[in-house]
CSV table of C-alpha atoms in Angstrom, one decimal:
chain,number,residue,atom,x,y,z
A,1,ILE,CA,-22.4,-113.2,15.0
A,2,GLY,CA,-26.4,-112.0,14.9
A,3,ARG,CA,-25.6,-110.4,11.4
A,4,VAL,CA,-23.9,-113.7,10.2
A,5,PHE,CA,-26.9,-115.4,11.5
A,6,LEU,CA,-29.5,-113.1,9.8
A,7,LEU,CA,-27.1,-113.9,6.9
A,8,CYS,CA,-27.4,-117.6,7.2
A,9,ALA,CA,-30.9,-117.6,7.7
A,10,PHE,CA,-31.4,-115.2,4.9
A,11,ILE,CA,-29.6,-117.5,2.3
A,12,TYR,CA,-31.1,-120.9,3.9
A,13,VAL,CA,-34.8,-119.1,3.0
A,14,THR,CA,-33.6,-118.1,-0.5
A,15,LEU,CA,-32.3,-121.3,-1.6
A,16,SER,CA,-35.3,-123.5,-0.1
A,17,THR,CA,-37.5,-121.0,-1.8
A,18,SER,CA,-35.3,-121.1,-5.2
A,19,GLN,CA,-35.4,-125.2,-5.1
A,20,ARG,CA,-39.0,-124.8,-4.2
A,21,ARG,CA,-39.6,-122.9,-7.5
A,22,ASP,CA,-37.1,-125.2,-9.5
A,23,SER,CA,-39.6,-128.2,-8.8
A,24,GLU,CA,-42.7,-126.4,-9.4
A,25,LEU,CA,-41.2,-124.7,-12.7
A,26,SER,CA,-39.8,-128.9,-13.5
A,27,SER,CA,-43.4,-130.0,-12.7
A,28,LYS,CA,-45.0,-127.5,-15.2
A,29,LEU,CA,-42.3,-128.1,-17.6
A,30,ALA,CA,-43.3,-131.8,-17.9
A,31,LYS,CA,-47.0,-131.0,-18.1
A,32,SER,CA,-46.2,-128.5,-20.5
A,33,ASN,CA,-44.6,-131.3,-22.7
A,34,ASP,CA,-47.1,-133.9,-22.3
A,35,SER,CA,-49.8,-131.0,-23.3
A,36,ILE,CA,-47.3,-130.6,-26.4
A,37,ALA,CA,-47.1,-134.1,-27.2
A,38,ALA,CA,-51.1,-135.1,-27.0
A,39,ILE,CA,-51.2,-132.1,-29.3
A,40,ASN,CA,-48.7,-133.4,-31.9
A,41,ASN,CA,-50.4,-136.4,-31.9
A,42,LYS,CA,-53.8,-134.9,-32.9
A,43,LEU,CA,-52.1,-133.0,-36.0
A,44,ILE,CA,-52.5,-134.0,-39.3
A,45,SER,CA,-49.3,-133.7,-41.6
A,46,ILE,CA,-48.2,-133.7,-45.4
A,47,VAL,CA,-46.0,-137.1,-45.2
A,48,GLU,CA,-45.7,-137.2,-49.0
A,49,ARG,CA,-45.9,-134.8,-52.2
A,50,GLY,CA,-45.5,-135.7,-55.5
A,51,GLU,CA,-46.8,-136.5,-59.1
A,52,LYS,CA,-46.9,-139.6,-60.8
A,53,ASN,CA,-48.4,-141.0,-64.3
A,54,GLY,CA,-50.2,-137.5,-65.1
A,55,TYR,CA,-51.6,-137.3,-61.4
A,56,ASN,CA,-50.6,-134.6,-58.5
A,57,TYR,CA,-51.3,-135.9,-54.7
A,58,ILE,CA,-50.6,-135.2,-51.3
A,59,LYS,CA,-50.6,-137.9,-48.7
A,60,TYR,CA,-51.5,-137.1,-45.3
A,61,SER,CA,-50.5,-138.4,-41.9
A,62,ASN,CA,-53.9,-139.5,-41.0
A,63,GLY,CA,-53.9,-141.6,-43.9
A,64,ASP,CA,-55.8,-139.6,-46.3
A,65,ALA,CA,-55.1,-138.7,-49.8
A,66,VAL,CA,-56.1,-136.3,-52.0
A,67,VAL,CA,-55.2,-136.9,-56.1
A,68,TRP,CA,-55.9,-134.8,-58.6
A,69,ARG,CA,-55.2,-134.5,-62.6
A,70,LYS,CA,-56.8,-133.5,-66.2
A,71,TYR,CA,-57.5,-136.4,-68.0
A,72,THR,CA,-57.6,-135.8,-71.7
A,73,TRP,CA,-58.8,-138.7,-74.1
A,74,ASN,CA,-59.9,-138.7,-77.9
A,75,THR,CA,-61.7,-141.5,-78.4
A,76,ASP,CA,-64.7,-142.5,-80.5
A,77,VAL,CA,-68.2,-142.4,-78.9
A,78,SER,CA,-69.9,-144.6,-81.1
A,79,VAL,CA,-71.7,-147.6,-79.0
A,80,SER,CA,-75.5,-147.0,-78.9
A,81,TRP,CA,-77.3,-146.6,-75.5
A,82,TYR,CA,-80.9,-145.2,-75.4
A,83,GLY,CA,-80.4,-142.4,-77.6
A,84,LEU,CA,-77.1,-142.0,-76.8
A,85,TYR,CA,-73.4,-142.7,-77.2
A,86,PHE,CA,-70.7,-143.8,-75.2
A,87,ALA,CA,-66.9,-145.0,-75.8
A,88,SER,CA,-65.6,-148.8,-74.2
A,89,SER,CA,-64.6,-148.1,-70.9
A,90,LYS,CA,-60.8,-147.4,-70.6
A,91,ALA,CA,-58.8,-149.0,-68.0
A,92,VAL,CA,-56.8,-146.0,-65.6
A,93,ASP,CA,-54.6,-146.7,-62.8
A,94,PHE,CA,-53.9,-144.6,-59.5
A,95,PRO,CA,-50.4,-143.4,-58.8
A,96,PHE,CA,-50.4,-145.9,-55.6
A,97,THR,CA,-52.5,-148.4,-54.4
A,98,PHE,CA,-55.4,-147.0,-51.9
A,99,LYS,CA,-56.5,-149.3,-48.7
A,100,GLU,CA,-60.0,-149.0,-50.1
A,101,ALA,CA,-62.0,-147.9,-53.1
A,102,PRO,CA,-61.6,-143.9,-53.1
A,103,LEU,CA,-64.3,-141.4,-54.3
A,104,ILE,CA,-63.8,-140.4,-57.6
A,105,ILE,CA,-65.3,-136.9,-58.7
A,106,VAL,CA,-65.3,-135.7,-62.3
A,107,SER,CA,-66.0,-132.7,-63.9
A,108,PRO,CA,-66.2,-131.8,-67.8
A,109,GLY,CA,-63.1,-129.8,-69.3
A,110,THR,CA,-63.0,-127.3,-71.8
A,111,THR,CA,-63.9,-129.0,-75.5
A,112,ASN,CA,-65.7,-127.8,-78.3
A,113,GLU,CA,-67.7,-131.3,-77.5
A,114,LEU,CA,-71.0,-131.9,-76.1
A,115,TYR,CA,-70.1,-134.8,-73.8
A,116,TRP,CA,-69.9,-135.9,-70.1
A,117,MET,CA,-67.4,-139.0,-68.2
A,118,GLY,CA,-67.9,-141.1,-65.7
A,119,VAL,CA,-66.1,-143.5,-63.9
A,120,ASN,CA,-67.3,-147.3,-63.0
A,121,GLU,CA,-65.3,-150.4,-61.5
A,122,VAL,CA,-63.6,-148.4,-59.0
A,123,SER,CA,-60.7,-150.7,-56.9
A,124,THR,CA,-58.4,-149.8,-55.1
A,125,THR,CA,-55.4,-149.5,-58.1
A,126,GLY,CA,-57.8,-148.0,-60.7
A,127,TYR,CA,-61.2,-147.0,-62.2
A,128,LYS,CA,-62.5,-147.4,-65.9
A,129,LEU,CA,-63.3,-144.5,-67.3
A,130,THR,CA,-66.2,-143.9,-69.9
A,131,ALA,CA,-67.0,-141.0,-72.3
A,132,TYR,CA,-70.9,-140.2,-73.0
A,133,SER,CA,-72.3,-137.9,-75.8
A,134,VAL,CA,-75.4,-136.8,-77.7
A,135,LYS,CA,-73.7,-137.4,-81.2
A,136,LYS,CA,-71.9,-140.5,-82.7
A,137,GLY,CA,-68.1,-139.8,-83.9
A,138,MET,CA,-65.1,-138.5,-82.7
A,139,CYS,CA,-64.8,-136.8,-79.3
A,140,TYR,CA,-61.9,-135.0,-77.8
A,141,SER,CA,-63.0,-135.3,-74.1
A,142,GLN,CA,-61.2,-133.7,-71.2
A,143,GLY,CA,-62.1,-134.2,-67.6
A,144,ASN,CA,-60.7,-133.0,-64.2
A,145,MET,CA,-60.6,-135.5,-62.0
A,146,LEU,CA,-60.5,-135.4,-58.0
A,147,ILE,CA,-59.8,-138.8,-56.1
A,148,ILE,CA,-60.1,-139.0,-52.3
A,149,GLY,CA,-59.6,-141.9,-50.0
A,150,LYS,CA,-57.2,-143.9,-47.7
A,151,TRP,CA,-53.7,-144.8,-48.5
A,152,LYS,CA,-53.3,-146.0,-45.1
């Protein structure tokens, strides 16, 4: 009888310890899941990547968007302006509508011409591109465009 009692007591202690451990593990697992959910809310992921109208773009889950392209333009740089010449602005559309007017960075591409490009009238749907030069005449201009803004 003594051995049976000891065996029963051992089983009881083992089961109650096991239940306590299960409860502690369950509580720790719930806390871990909450922590993972909090981290996931802070992660920024790519929600869309694509190409449209000559642009490449990436849209992120936090609402940011990065757009880039190489823009080429044969134009007559003939309007005189303080010793320089420029081409009338050309309207260019974005591949999608931004929430607010984005930042546009233009750097010259590789050509044998002396020119530079600029943008004005930037809106949520597009911008106007202007080519400038120190010489009058036809200009084959290239610009590397980087556009950063909010899409949502």
